[in-house]
Structures are given as C-alpha cells and as structure tokens.
Coordinates of C-alpha atoms and ligand atoms in Angstrom, one line a residue:
X81 CA -28.4 -3.0 8.0
X82 CA -24.7 -2.9 7.5
X83 CA -24.2 0.2 9.7
X84 CA -25.7 -1.7 12.7
X85 CA -23.4 -4.6 11.8
X86 CA -20.5 -2.2 11.9
X87 CA -21.4 -0.8 15.2
X88 CA -22.1 -4.2 16.8
X89 CA -18.6 -5.3 15.8
X90 CA -17.2 -3.1 18.5
X91 CA -16.5 -4.0 22.1
X92 CA -19.9 -4.5 23.9
X93 CA -18.6 -2.3 26.7
X94 CA -17.9 0.7 24.4
X95 CA -21.2 0.1 22.7
X96 CA -23.2 0.0 25.9
X97 CA -21.3 3.1 27.2
X98 CA -22.3 5.0 24.0
X99 CA -25.9 3.9 24.4
X100 CA -25.9 5.0 28.0
X101 CA -24.6 8.5 27.4
X102 CA -26.9 9.0 24.4
X103 CA -29.8 7.8 26.6
X104 CA -28.8 10.4 29.2
X105 CA -28.6 13.1 26.7
X106 CA -32.0 12.3 25.4
X107 CA -33.5 12.0 28.8
X108 CA -32.0 15.3 30.0
X109 CA -33.4 16.9 26.9
X110 CA -36.9 15.7 27.7
X111 CA -36.5 16.8 31.4
X112 CA -35.7 20.3 30.0
X113 CA -38.9 20.2 27.9
X114 CA -40.9 19.0 30.9
X115 CA -39.4 21.9 33.0
X116 CA -40.3 24.4 30.3
X117 CA -43.8 23.0 30.2
X118 CA -44.1 23.2 34.0
X119 CA -42.9 26.8 34.2
X120 CA -45.2 27.8 31.4
X121 CA -48.1 26.2 33.3
X122 CA -47.1 28.2 36.5
X123 CA -47.0 31.4 34.4
X124 CA -50.4 30.7 33.1
X125 CA -51.7 30.2 36.7
X126 CA -49.9 33.5 37.6
X127 CA -47.6 31.6 40.0
X128 CA -44.2 33.3 40.2
X129 CA -41.3 31.2 39.0
X130 CA -39.0 30.6 42.0
X131 CA -35.2 30.7 42.1
X132 CA -35.3 27.0 42.8
X133 CA -36.9 26.2 39.5
X134 CA -34.4 28.4 37.7
X135 CA -31.5 26.6 39.4
X136 CA -33.0 23.3 38.6
X137 CA -33.4 24.4 35.0
X138 CA -29.7 25.5 34.8
X139 CA -28.5 22.3 36.4
X140 CA -30.5 20.1 34.0
X141 CA -29.3 22.3 31.1
X142 CA -25.7 21.9 32.3
X143 CA -26.2 18.1 32.5
X144 CA -27.9 18.0 29.1
X145 CA -25.0 20.1 27.6
X146 CA -22.4 17.8 29.1
X147 CA -24.3 14.5 28.1
X148 CA -25.0 15.7 24.6
X149 CA -21.4 16.6 24.1
X150 CA -20.2 13.4 25.5
X151 CA -22.6 11.4 23.4
X152 CA -21.6 13.1 20.1
X153 CA -17.9 12.8 21.0
X154 CA -18.1 9.2 22.1
X155 CA -20.2 8.3 19.0
X156 CA -17.6 9.9 16.8
X157 CA -14.8 8.1 18.4
X158 CA -16.6 4.8 18.5
X159 CA -17.5 4.9 14.8
X160 CA -14.0 6.1 13.7
X161 CA -12.5 3.2 15.7
X162 CA -14.9 0.8 14.1
X163 CA -14.0 2.2 10.6
X164 CA -10.3 2.0 11.3
X165 CA -10.6 -1.5 12.5
X166 CA -12.7 -2.4 9.4
X167 CA -10.0 -0.8 7.2
X168 CA -7.2 -2.6 9.0
X169 CA -9.2 -5.9 8.9
X170 CA -9.9 -5.7 5.1
X171 CA -6.5 -4.4 4.2
X172 CA -5.0 -7.2 6.5
X173 CA -7.0 -9.7 4.4
X174 CA -5.9 -8.2 1.2
X175 CA -2.2 -8.4 2.1
X176 CA -2.7 -12.0 3.0
X177 CA -4.6 -12.9 -0.2
X178 CA -3.2 -14.8 -3.1
X179 CA -2.4 -12.9 -6.2
X180 CA -5.1 -14.8 -8.1
X181 CA -7.7 -13.7 -5.6
X182 CA -6.7 -10.0 -5.9
X183 CA -6.6 -10.3 -9.7
X184 CA -10.1 -11.8 -9.8
X185 CA -11.5 -9.1 -7.4
X186 CA -9.9 -6.4 -9.7
X187 CA -7.4 -3.8 -8.4
X188 CA -9.6 -0.8 -9.2
X189 CA -12.6 -2.2 -7.5
X190 CA -10.5 -3.1 -4.4
X191 CA -9.1 0.4 -4.3
X192 CA -12.5 2.1 -4.7
X193 CA -14.2 -0.1 -2.2
X194 CA -11.6 0.2 0.6
X195 CA -10.5 3.8 0.1
X196 CA -13.6 5.6 -1.0
X197 CA -16.6 3.8 0.6
X198 CA -15.2 3.8 4.1
X199 CA -14.1 7.3 3.7
X200 CA -17.6 8.4 2.7
X201 CA -19.1 6.8 5.7
X202 CA -16.5 8.5 7.9
X203 CA -17.3 11.9 6.5
X204 CA -21.1 11.6 6.6
X205 CA -21.1 10.4 10.2
X206 CA -21.8 13.6 12.2
X207 CA -25.2 13.8 10.4
X208 CA -25.9 10.1 11.2
X209 CA -25.1 10.6 14.9
X210 CA -27.4 13.6 15.0
X211 CA -30.2 11.4 13.5
X212 CA -29.6 8.6 16.0
X213 CA -29.8 11.1 18.8
X214 CA -33.2 12.2 17.4
X215 CA -34.5 8.7 17.7
X216 CA -33.6 8.6 21.4
X217 CA -35.2 12.0 21.9
X218 CA -38.4 10.8 20.2
X219 CA -38.5 7.8 22.6
X220 CA -38.2 10.0 25.6
X221 CA -40.6 12.5 24.4
X222 CA -43.2 9.7 24.0
X223 CA -42.4 8.5 27.6
X224 CA -42.9 12.1 28.8
X225 CA -46.2 12.2 27.1
X226 CA -47.1 9.0 28.9
X227 CA -46.8 11.0 32.3
X228 CA -49.1 13.7 30.9
X229 CA -51.7 11.5 29.3
X230 CA -51.8 7.7 28.8
X231 CA -54.3 8.0 26.1
X232 CA -52.1 10.4 24.1
X233 CA -49.2 8.2 24.7
X234 CA -50.9 5.1 23.4
X235 CA -52.3 6.8 20.4
X236 CA -49.1 8.6 19.5
X237 CA -47.0 5.6 20.0
X238 CA -49.2 3.6 17.7
X239 CA -49.0 6.3 15.1
X240 CA -45.3 6.6 15.5
X241 CA -44.8 2.9 15.0
X242 CA -47.0 3.0 11.9
X243 CA -45.1 6.1 10.7
X244 CA -41.7 4.5 11.4
X245 CA -42.8 1.4 9.6
X246 CA -43.9 3.3 6.5
X247 CA -40.7 5.4 6.7
X248 CA -38.7 2.1 6.9
X249 CA -40.5 0.8 3.8
X250 CA -39.8 4.0 2.0
X251 CA -36.2 4.0 3.1
X252 CA -35.8 0.5 1.5
X253 CA -36.9 2.0 -1.9
X254 CA -34.4 4.8 -1.3
X255 CA -31.6 2.3 -0.6
X256 CA -32.4 0.3 -3.8
X257 CA -32.2 3.6 -5.8
X258 CA -28.9 4.4 -4.0
X259 CA -27.5 1.1 -5.2
X260 CA -28.1 2.3 -8.8
X261 CA -26.5 5.7 -8.0
X262 CA -23.4 3.7 -6.8
X263 CA -23.3 1.8 -10.1
X264 CA -23.6 5.0 -12.1
X265 CA -21.0 6.9 -9.9
X266 CA -18.5 4.0 -10.5
X267 CA -19.2 4.3 -14.3
X268 CA -18.7 8.0 -14.1
X269 CA -15.4 7.7 -12.2
X270 CA -14.1 5.1 -14.7
X271 CA -15.2 7.4 -17.6
X272 CA -13.2 10.3 -16.0
X273 CA -10.2 8.1 -15.6
X274 CA -10.1 7.6 -19.4
X275 CA -9.6 11.4 -19.7
X276 CA -6.8 11.5 -17.2
X277 CA -5.0 8.1 -18.1
X278 CA -5.7 8.3 -21.8
X279 CA -5.0 12.1 -22.1
X280 CA -2.1 11.7 -24.5
X281 CA -4.1 9.5 -26.8
X282 CA -7.2 11.7 -26.9
X283 CA -5.1 14.9 -27.5
X284 CA -3.7 13.3 -30.6
X285 CA -7.0 12.2 -32.0
X286 CA -9.9 14.6 -32.1
X287 CA -12.4 11.9 -33.1
X288 CA -11.4 9.7 -30.2
X289 CA -11.6 12.7 -27.9
X290 CA -15.2 13.6 -29.1
X291 CA -16.3 10.0 -28.9
X292 CA -15.1 9.7 -25.4
X293 CA -16.7 13.0 -24.4
X294 CA -20.0 11.9 -25.9
X295 CA -19.7 8.6 -23.9
X296 CA -19.0 10.6 -20.8
X297 CA -21.9 12.9 -21.3
X298 CA -24.2 9.9 -21.7
X299 CA -22.8 8.4 -18.4
X300 CA -23.3 11.7 -16.7
X301 CA -26.9 11.9 -18.0
X302 CA -27.7 8.5 -16.6
X303 CA -26.1 9.5 -13.3
X304 CA -28.1 12.7 -13.2
X305 CA -31.4 10.9 -13.9
X306 CA -30.7 8.4 -11.2
X307 CA -29.7 11.1 -8.6
X308 CA -32.8 13.1 -9.5
X309 CA -34.9 9.9 -9.0
X310 CA -33.3 9.5 -5.5
X311 CA -34.0 13.1 -4.8
X312 CA -37.6 12.7 -5.8
X313 CA -37.9 9.6 -3.5
X314 CA -36.3 11.6 -0.7
X315 CA -38.7 14.5 -1.1
X316 CA -41.6 12.0 -0.8
X317 CA -40.0 10.8 2.5
X318 CA -39.4 14.3 3.8
X319 CA -43.0 15.3 3.0
X320 CA -44.4 12.2 4.5
X321 CA -42.4 12.9 7.8
X322 CA -43.6 16.5 7.9
X323 CA -47.3 15.6 7.1
X324 CA -47.2 12.8 9.6
X325 CA -46.0 15.2 12.4
X326 CA -48.8 17.7 11.5
X327 CA -51.4 15.0 11.3
X328 CA -50.3 13.7 14.7
X329 CA -50.5 17.1 16.3
X330 CA -53.9 17.7 14.6
X331 CA -55.1 14.4 16.1
X332 CA -53.9 15.5 19.6
X333 CA -55.5 18.9 19.3
X334 CA -58.8 18.3 17.5
X335 CA -59.7 14.6 17.8
X336 CA -58.6 13.4 21.2
X337 CA -60.4 16.2 23.2
X338 CA -63.7 15.1 21.7
X339 CA -63.4 11.7 23.3
X340 CA -61.6 12.2 26.6
X341 CA -62.6 14.5 29.5
X342 CA -60.1 16.8 31.0
X343 CA -57.8 16.2 28.2
X344 CA -57.7 20.0 27.2
X345 CA -55.7 20.7 30.3
X346 CA -52.7 18.8 29.0
X347 CA -53.1 19.3 25.3
X348 CA -50.9 22.4 25.1
X349 CA -48.0 20.5 26.9
X350 CA -48.3 17.6 24.4
X351 CA -48.3 20.1 21.5
X352 CA -45.1 21.6 23.0
X353 CA -43.5 18.2 23.2
X354 CA -44.6 17.4 19.7
X355 CA -43.1 20.6 18.4
X356 CA -39.7 19.7 20.0
X357 CA -40.0 16.5 18.0
X358 CA -40.1 18.3 14.7
X359 CA -36.3 18.8 14.7
X360 CA -35.3 15.2 15.4
X361 CA -37.8 13.9 12.9
X362 CA -36.6 16.3 10.2
X363 CA -33.0 15.4 11.1
X364 CA -33.8 11.7 10.7
X365 CA -35.4 12.3 7.3
X366 CA -32.7 14.6 6.1
X367 CA -30.1 12.0 6.9
X368 CA -31.9 9.2 5.1
X369 CA -30.3 9.6 1.7
X370 CA -26.8 9.9 3.4
X371 CA -27.6 7.0 5.6
X372 CA -28.7 4.8 2.5
X373 CA -25.6 5.8 0.6
X374 CA -23.3 5.0 3.6
X375 CA -25.1 1.7 4.1
X376 CA -24.8 0.7 0.4
X377 CA -21.1 1.6 0.5
X378 CA -20.6 -0.4 3.7
X379 CA -22.4 -3.3 2.1
X380 CA -19.9 -3.3 -0.7
X381 CA -17.0 -3.4 1.8
X382 CA -18.6 -6.3 3.8
X383 CA -19.3 -8.2 0.5
X384 CA -15.6 -7.7 -0.5
X385 CA -14.5 -8.9 2.9
X386 CA -16.6 -12.1 2.5
X387 CA -15.2 -12.7 -1.0
X388 CA -11.7 -12.3 0.5
X389 CA -12.6 -14.7 3.3
X390 CA -13.8 -17.2 0.8
X391 CA -10.5 -17.0 -1.0
X392 CA -8.4 -17.0 2.2
X393 CA -10.2 -20.1 3.5
X394 CA -10.4 -19.1 7.2
X395 CA -7.4 -17.5 8.7
X396 CA -5.5 -17.1 5.5
X397 CA -1.7 -17.7 5.1
X398 CA 1.0 -16.0 7.1
X399 CA 2.7 -13.0 5.6
X400 CA 5.4 -12.5 8.2
X401 CA 8.9 -13.6 7.3
X402 CA 10.0 -16.5 9.6
X403 CA 13.2 -15.9 11.7
X404 CA 14.9 -18.9 10.1
X405 CA 13.7 -20.1 6.9
X406 CA 14.1 -23.9 6.2
X407 CA 14.6 -23.0 2.5
X408 CA 17.6 -20.6 3.1
X409 CA 20.8 -21.7 1.6
X410 CA 19.1 -24.0 -1.0
X411 CA 20.9 -25.9 -3.6
X412 CA 18.2 -26.9 -6.1
X413 CA 14.5 -26.0 -6.6
X414 CA 12.7 -28.7 -8.6
X415 CA 9.5 -28.1 -10.4
X416 CA 7.7 -31.3 -11.1
X417 CA 4.8 -31.5 -13.5
X418 CA 3.7 -28.1 -12.6
X419 CA 0.5 -26.9 -14.2
X420 CA -1.7 -23.9 -13.7
X421 CA -4.9 -22.7 -15.5
X422 CA -6.5 -19.3 -15.7
X423 CA -10.2 -19.6 -15.5
X424 CA -13.0 -17.1 -16.4
X425 CA -15.7 -16.1 -13.9
X426 CA -17.8 -19.1 -15.0
X427 CA -14.9 -21.5 -14.5
X428 CA -14.0 -21.9 -18.2
X429 CA -10.2 -22.4 -18.7
X430 CA -8.6 -19.6 -20.8
X431 CA -4.9 -20.5 -20.6
X432 CA -3.0 -23.3 -19.2
X433 CA 0.7 -23.1 -18.2
X434 CA 2.4 -26.5 -18.1
X435 CA 2.7 -29.2 -17.2
X436 CA 6.4 -28.5 -17.0
X437 CA 9.5 -29.7 -15.2
X438 CA 12.7 -27.9 -14.5
X439 CA 15.2 -27.4 -11.9
X440 CA 16.7 -24.1 -10.8
X441 CA 20.1 -24.3 -9.1
X442 CA 21.9 -22.1 -6.8
X443 CA 24.3 -19.7 -8.6
X444 CA 23.0 -20.2 -12.2
X445 CA 21.6 -17.9 -14.7
X446 CA 18.6 -19.2 -16.6
X447 CA 16.9 -17.2 -19.5
X448 CA 13.3 -17.8 -20.3
X449 CA 12.2 -17.0 -23.9
X450 CA 9.1 -17.3 -25.9
X451 CA 6.6 -15.4 -28.0
X452 CA 3.9 -12.9 -26.7
X453 CA 1.3 -14.7 -24.6
X454 CA 3.4 -17.9 -24.4
X455 CA 3.1 -17.8 -20.7
X456 CA 6.5 -16.4 -19.5
X457 CA 5.1 -14.1 -16.9
X458 CA 2.6 -16.8 -15.6
X459 CA 5.6 -19.2 -15.3
X460 CA 7.6 -16.6 -13.4
X461 CA 4.7 -16.2 -11.0
X462 CA 4.5 -19.9 -10.5
X463 CA 8.2 -20.2 -10.0
X464 CA 8.3 -17.6 -7.2
X465 CA 5.1 -18.9 -5.5
X466 CA 2.8 -15.9 -6.3
X467 CA 0.5 -18.5 -7.9
X468 CA 0.1 -21.9 -6.4
X469 CA 0.2 -24.7 -9.0
X470 CA -3.1 -26.5 -9.6
X471 CA -1.1 -29.7 -10.1
X472 CA 2.5 -30.8 -9.7
X473 CA 5.0 -30.1 -7.0
X474 CA 7.7 -27.7 -6.0
X475 CA 10.5 -29.1 -4.0
X476 CA 13.4 -27.2 -2.3
X477 CA 16.2 -29.7 -1.9
X478 CA 13.6 -32.4 -1.8
X479 CA 11.3 -30.6 0.6
X480 CA 7.8 -30.0 -0.9
X481 CA 6.6 -26.4 -0.7
X482 CA 3.1 -26.5 0.9
X483 CA 0.4 -23.8 1.4
X484 CA 1.8 -23.4 5.0
X485 CA 5.5 -23.0 3.8
X486 CA 4.6 -21.0 0.6
X487 CA 5.5 -17.6 2.3
X488 CA 8.8 -19.0 3.6
X489 CA 9.5 -20.1 0.0
X490 CA 8.5 -16.7 -1.5
X491 CA 11.1 -15.1 0.8
X492 CA 13.8 -16.6 -1.4
X493 CA 12.9 -14.3 -4.3
X494 CA 13.2 -10.7 -5.4
X495 CA 11.3 -10.1 -8.6
X496 CA 10.7 -7.2 -11.0
X497 CA 7.8 -7.8 -13.2
X498 CA 6.8 -5.6 -16.2
X499 CA 4.0 -4.0 -14.1
X500 CA 6.3 -3.5 -11.1
X501 CA 5.4 -1.0 -8.4
X502 CA 7.9 1.5 -7.1
X503 CA 7.3 2.1 -3.5
X504 CA 7.7 5.6 -2.0
X505 CA 10.3 4.2 0.6
X506 CA 12.4 1.1 1.1
X507 CA 9.8 -0.7 3.1
X508 CA 11.4 -3.7 5.0
X509 CA 14.8 -2.1 4.7
X510 CA 14.5 0.6 7.3
X511 CA 18.0 0.1 8.6
X512 CA 19.8 0.2 5.3
X513 CA 23.1 2.0 5.1
X514 CA 22.5 5.3 3.1
X515 CA 26.0 5.0 1.7
X516 CA 25.2 1.7 0.1
X517 CA 22.1 3.0 -1.4
X518 CA 24.0 6.1 -2.8
X519 CA 26.7 3.8 -4.2
X520 CA 24.0 1.7 -6.0
X521 CA 22.3 4.9 -7.3
X522 CA 25.7 5.8 -8.8
X523 CA 26.1 2.3 -10.2
X524 CA 22.7 2.5 -11.9
X525 CA 23.9 5.9 -13.4
X526 CA 21.1 7.8 -11.7
X527 CA 23.3 10.0 -9.5
X528 CA 22.3 13.2 -11.4
X529 CA 18.6 12.3 -11.1
X530 CA 18.0 10.8 -7.7
X531 CA 19.2 11.1 -4.1
X532 CA 18.5 8.9 -1.2
X533 CA 17.2 11.1 1.6
X534 CA 15.3 10.3 4.8
X535 CA 14.7 6.7 3.9
X536 CA 13.3 7.5 0.4
X537 CA 14.3 8.3 -3.1
X538 CA 14.2 12.1 -3.8
X539 CA 12.2 11.6 -7.0
X540 CA 10.4 8.8 -8.8
X541 CA 9.5 11.1 -11.7
X542 CA 11.7 9.1 -14.0
X543 CA 11.6 7.4 -17.4
X544 CA 10.4 3.8 -17.3
X545 CA 13.9 2.5 -17.8
X546 CA 15.2 4.7 -15.0
X547 CA 12.3 3.6 -12.7
X548 CA 13.3 0.0 -13.4
X549 CA 16.7 0.8 -12.3
X550 CA 15.4 2.2 -9.0
X551 CA 13.5 -1.0 -8.6
X552 CA 16.6 -3.0 -9.2
X553 CA 18.4 -1.1 -6.5
X554 CA 15.6 -2.1 -4.0
X555 CA 15.8 -5.7 -5.2
X556 CA 19.7 -5.8 -4.8
X557 CA 19.3 -4.4 -1.3
X558 CA 16.9 -7.1 -0.4
X559 CA 19.7 -9.5 -1.0
X560 CA 17.5 -12.5 -1.7
X561 CA 18.8 -15.8 -3.1
X562 CA 17.0 -15.8 -6.4
X563 CA 16.3 -12.9 -8.7
X564 CA 13.5 -12.9 -11.3
X565 CA 13.6 -10.3 -14.1
X566 CA 10.7 -10.2 -16.4
X567 CA 11.9 -8.3 -19.4
X568 CA 13.8 -6.0 -17.2
X569 CA 16.2 -4.8 -19.9
X570 CA 13.4 -4.1 -22.4
X571 CA 13.2 -0.5 -21.4
X572 CA 17.0 0.2 -21.1
X573 CA 19.1 1.9 -23.7
X574 CA 21.8 -0.2 -25.5
X575 CA 24.5 0.9 -23.0
X576 CA 22.6 0.0 -19.8
X577 CA 21.3 -3.2 -21.4
X578 CA 24.9 -4.2 -21.8
X579 CA 25.7 -3.3 -18.2
X580 CA 22.8 -5.5 -17.2
X581 CA 23.8 -8.6 -19.1
X582 CA 27.5 -8.2 -19.0
X583 CA 28.1 -6.8 -15.5
X584 CA 25.0 -7.0 -13.2
X585 CA 24.0 -10.6 -14.0
X586 CA 27.5 -12.1 -13.8
X587 CA 28.0 -10.1 -10.6
X588 CA 24.8 -11.7 -9.1
X589 CA 26.1 -15.2 -10.3
X590 CA 29.5 -14.6 -8.5
X591 CA 27.6 -13.8 -5.3
X592 CA 25.9 -17.2 -5.6
X593 CA 22.5 -15.9 -6.6
X594 CA 20.3 -17.7 -9.0
X595 CA 18.7 -15.7 -11.8
X596 CA 15.7 -16.4 -13.9
X597 CA 15.2 -13.8 -16.5
X598 CA 12.6 -13.4 -19.3
X599 CA 14.3 -11.9 -22.3
X600 CA 14.0 -11.2 -25.9
X601 CA 17.6 -10.0 -26.3
X602 CA 19.1 -12.7 -28.5
X603 CA 22.4 -10.8 -28.6
X604 CA 23.0 -11.7 -25.0
X605 CA 21.6 -15.3 -24.8
X606 CA 25.2 -16.5 -24.5
X607 CA 25.2 -14.9 -21.0
X608 CA 23.1 -17.6 -19.5
X609 CA 23.9 -21.0 -18.2
X610 CA 20.7 -22.4 -19.7
X611 CA 17.9 -21.2 -21.8
X612 CA 14.3 -22.4 -21.5
X613 CA 11.7 -21.7 -24.2
X614 CA 8.0 -21.4 -23.7
X615 CA 5.3 -22.1 -26.3
X616 CA 1.7 -22.0 -25.4
X617 CA 2.5 -22.7 -21.8
X618 CA 4.8 -25.6 -22.6
X619 CA 8.3 -25.2 -21.4
X620 CA 11.3 -26.9 -23.2
X621 CA 15.0 -26.6 -22.7
X622 CA 17.2 -25.0 -25.5
X623 CA 20.8 -26.2 -25.5
X624 CA 22.4 -26.5 -22.1
X625 CA 25.0 -23.8 -21.7
X626 CA 26.5 -20.6 -22.8
X627 CA 26.3 -19.8 -26.5
X628 CA 23.4 -22.2 -27.0
X629 CA 21.9 -19.7 -29.5
Ligands
ATP721 N1 -4.4 -12.5 -14.7 C1 -4.7 -13.1 -15.7 N2 -6.0 -13.7 -15.8 C2 -6.3 -14.4 -16.9 N3 -5.5 -14.7 -17.9 C3 -4.3 -14.1 -17.9 C4 -3.8 -13.4 -16.8 N4 -2.5 -13.0 -17.1 C5 -2.2 -13.5 -18.3 N5 -3.4 -14.3 -18.8 C6 -3.3 -15.0 -20.0 O1 -2.4 -16.0 -20.0 C7 -1.6 -16.0 -21.2 C8 -0.2 -15.9 -21.0 O2 0.1 -14.6 -20.5 P1 1.5 -14.2 -20.0 O3 1.5 -12.8 -19.5 O4 2.0 -15.2 -19.0 O5 2.4 -14.3 -21.3 P2 3.8 -13.7 -21.6 O6 4.5 -14.8 -22.3 O7 4.4 -13.2 -20.4 O8 3.4 -12.6 -22.7 P3 4.1 -11.2 -23.1 O9 5.4 -11.6 -23.7 O10 3.2 -10.5 -23.9 O11 4.4 -10.4 -21.7 C9 -2.2 -15.0 -22.1 O12 -3.1 -15.6 -23.1 C10 -3.0 -14.0 -21.2 O13 -4.2 -13.6 -21.8

C-alpha cells in the first residue's frame, strides 16, 4: 500500500510519536466505555454512583479529549509534512532531469500527477485519519472484551480477523476499479481541455463543435458507468461491514450463552462495546473508496518518481550554478561528429540529427536555416546542452563537456525557443536594477504596455511578439555569453524585425556575445558572420561571411 509507504518515509521518531498518541486516544476511549459499563452495572445493582467515579470519568474524558485532539493534529501535521516532502522530492527530481526525460514522461502527465494527485490525498486526509483511529479503537475494544470474557474475545477476534480479511479482498477489487476511474477521469480532463484550449476553433466550426461535444458525452458516459460500478462495489463493502457487525452481536447475544455458563452476566457489557464499534467500522468502510482513490493516485506519483530515478541514474546531475565556471570567457566551442536520435517508446529511431561538426566562436553571429522539420530546434537543444549527444563530443577551448560539467556548460547560454515560457517574475535576477529593466522595456517599445513593479512585469497579457520581447528582456538581463534565438523574429512586425537584426544582434556582437539564431528571414542573412544550413538533420556551411546569400 502506497499510503503506508508514504507514512513510513517520515522520521521514525515522528511516526512512533504519532502511533503513541493515537494508541493513547484509543485506549482512553475504551476506558471511557469500560467506566460507562461499570456505572451502568452499579445502577442495575442499585448501588449509588459515587463522586469519585464521576471525577474519574471526567478525568478520563479530559485525557481522551486531549489525546484525541493531539492524535488528529499530529496525524494531520505528519501527513502534510510527508506530502510536502514528497512534492519537494519529486519536483526536485523533475528540475534535475534531462529535457528528453521530461519530454518522454509528458508535460501534461507530469503536471497532473504532481499537482492533482498529491493534492487529492491532502484533501481527503481527515477522513483517513478518522478511519485509522477507528482501527485502534477496534483493537482496544477487543482487548477490553478480553477482560470481560476470554471466550468472547477469542470468538470475536477470530471473526474480526476473518471479516477484515474479506474486507481487504473486497478493498482490492475496489482499488482495481478505482484505477479505471483514474483513467476515465484523465480522459475526461483531457476532453474538457479541448473545449478551453480549442475554443476559438470550435466556435468557428459547428460540426467540429458538435463532434467534440459528442466525444465528450461518450467519455462522460464511460466515467459515469465506471464510477457507478465503484459505488456498487462500495455499497457491497458497506453492507458487508454492517451485516458483519450485526452477525457478531447476534453471535454474542444468542449463540455464546448457549455454550458458556455465567456468560449472560457480561453479555450486555459486550453488546455495549460492540455498539461503540459501529461508528469506527462504518467510518472505516465509508473511507474505503477515498482511501483507494488516494492510494491509486499516490501509486502514480511513486511510479513517476521511479521513472525519474531511472532517467536520473542515481543522484542526478547538479542544477546549481558553479561559483566559477571553467567555461567562462570561452573562445571557441567545437562540436565534433555530434549525433542525436529521437526514439519512439519501443526504441525505434524516428529522427536523427547529425553527425555534424561546427565551431561557435566568441563574438560571432551564426544563422541556422533549413526547412520545416529539418532539425533546427533539435540542433539548438544539442548546442546548448539541453540534449546530450548520443555520439560525438562538445569541446570548450579543447575541454570536453561531460555529464558532470554539462550544467556548467549550459550556464553559458540564454535561449528563446518557439515554445518559450514567460515566468511570472525574474527568477535568478532578484537583485536586478529596476531602472535597467525599465530602460529595456522602453527599448523593446513596450513602455505603454508593461511596467516592472515589485520584481515582476505588470502584465504578460500581450501578443506573442510582445511576449517574445519580454522574454528577450529577461535573456539580456541574464547577460550570458551565448544567445540562442529560435525563430525569435518570426512573430515580430517588419519594424521590430529590423530592430532585432540591425540593432540588437550587432549590439550583442559588439559586447562580445556569440549568437546562434534560427531564421527564415532571407532579407537579413547578410547580418550574420556565417550561415549554416540543415537538411534532414545534416548541417552544412553556406558561404563564410556577410552577404553569403
Ligand atoms: N520531442 C521530440 N520527440 C520526438 N521527435 C521530435 C521531437 N521534437 C522534434 N522531433 C522530430 O524531429 C524532427 C526535427 O524537428 P525540429 O523541431 O528539430 O525541426 P525544425 O527544423 O526546428 O522544424 P520547424 O522549422 O518546423 O520548427 C521532426 O521530424 C520532429 O518530428
């Protein structure tokens, strides 16, 4: 069970402390029941209830109240800590993973698993704590019954074990059905996302709209059938638990007195205890579907973590920037026979970039051209170290880049890819001079749209071209030695495209930066020092200087 695995991942001290207070809460609960039984017996024998007994009752009640509260609070804290630790651990592994690993796992799945599943468990937790307390109470109730009648204890314990075993088997069936609910819910969420993300397309095309809606209705139908199926299994479980309790009490009341002398004296006390067990047993059964759902979700998180571990190969690679990079101030980066292949899930190669050779020198502007799907973006990701080459070498001034030094190497680059992400604040640039940012906003001709306030841009609700300019501001502030632009100018108007090629790129060159830019703008090809062309992943130089076109 994944929930137990989660709990055991905490510090043994905290785990033991939690078990202790939960035990104390269950124990004091049973002592209360015993006291009630005792007082009822005295009343039946017409013995007046003394003040001492009342005080004892109040003391035990106070103890129970405090222990129960402490148990619930500690359990809540303990589990929330474990969930936070799990989130931190998994996100920590995601941030250390290679881009290929993340692409293979799927961004959507990653997000859903980390954000939704853990959240779900966090929200359903109070019910689960209640159910766990019920288990402790059941154990102590049985122990109390042992003090009343050993025979009843043995019979009831045997029955309880059989009952719990059957319950466990049924719970497994429920868990399997829950796995199907999980799949159906994921399909439903994906289907809903088509309505929100493809809203413009469906509002333009009624047939598409209808077809998507029919598909959604089908997905919803399957989800409903599966959830109803789970509900049916849960009803069976709930009925079983109730029937089991009544059968047990029936056994105690009708059958056992037939066989054991003097048993009828204690039977009403045992019945009273059994009735106290109804609440916990019902709580346990009621929590079963939530428990199964949380366990299934947690299973997905653990499986994701294992897949990340496999890709990270142990501790993973560092993500922290070294104080003094050995690659800083580079003169030439050489790519020797670099080759990289995308593979499908079954390992079949789908596209190969390379082998290619080229050298990127400090302070030069290189343009990369090629048709759609020729491998320009793939080459850019290989150049900046987001992909590690399958073959070949990358050398910085003769020093090979290895797995260990790859992060140091990446720190040379700032890149803006077509699917760039605009962060809500300038992460990593917390001490930036706001006047500098404001000046750059003005230079990007965004002064009437955006302000820099409290470490963030006032708005990111901009056109794609304007958003790319904001991304460029962040890249310029990073002040790295190499700039990669993957079709950056494609979304700019004619005026700003000109600013980019005629002012911004030459400015970077003047500052000694190297630039590698993917471009289709043949009007500006004379702006580069060298142009490289890609065709089916193979790279070749075109001319060797300005005006090569
Ligand atoms: N993450 C990926 N997984 C598998 N294959 C990929 C992936 N990204 C790209 N490819 C494949 O690699 C090939 C080259 O893609 P790439 O994006 O590098 O080309 P491109 O020249 O940048 O194309 P475009 O000009 O259309 O942006 C394509 O056939 C594409 O299907």
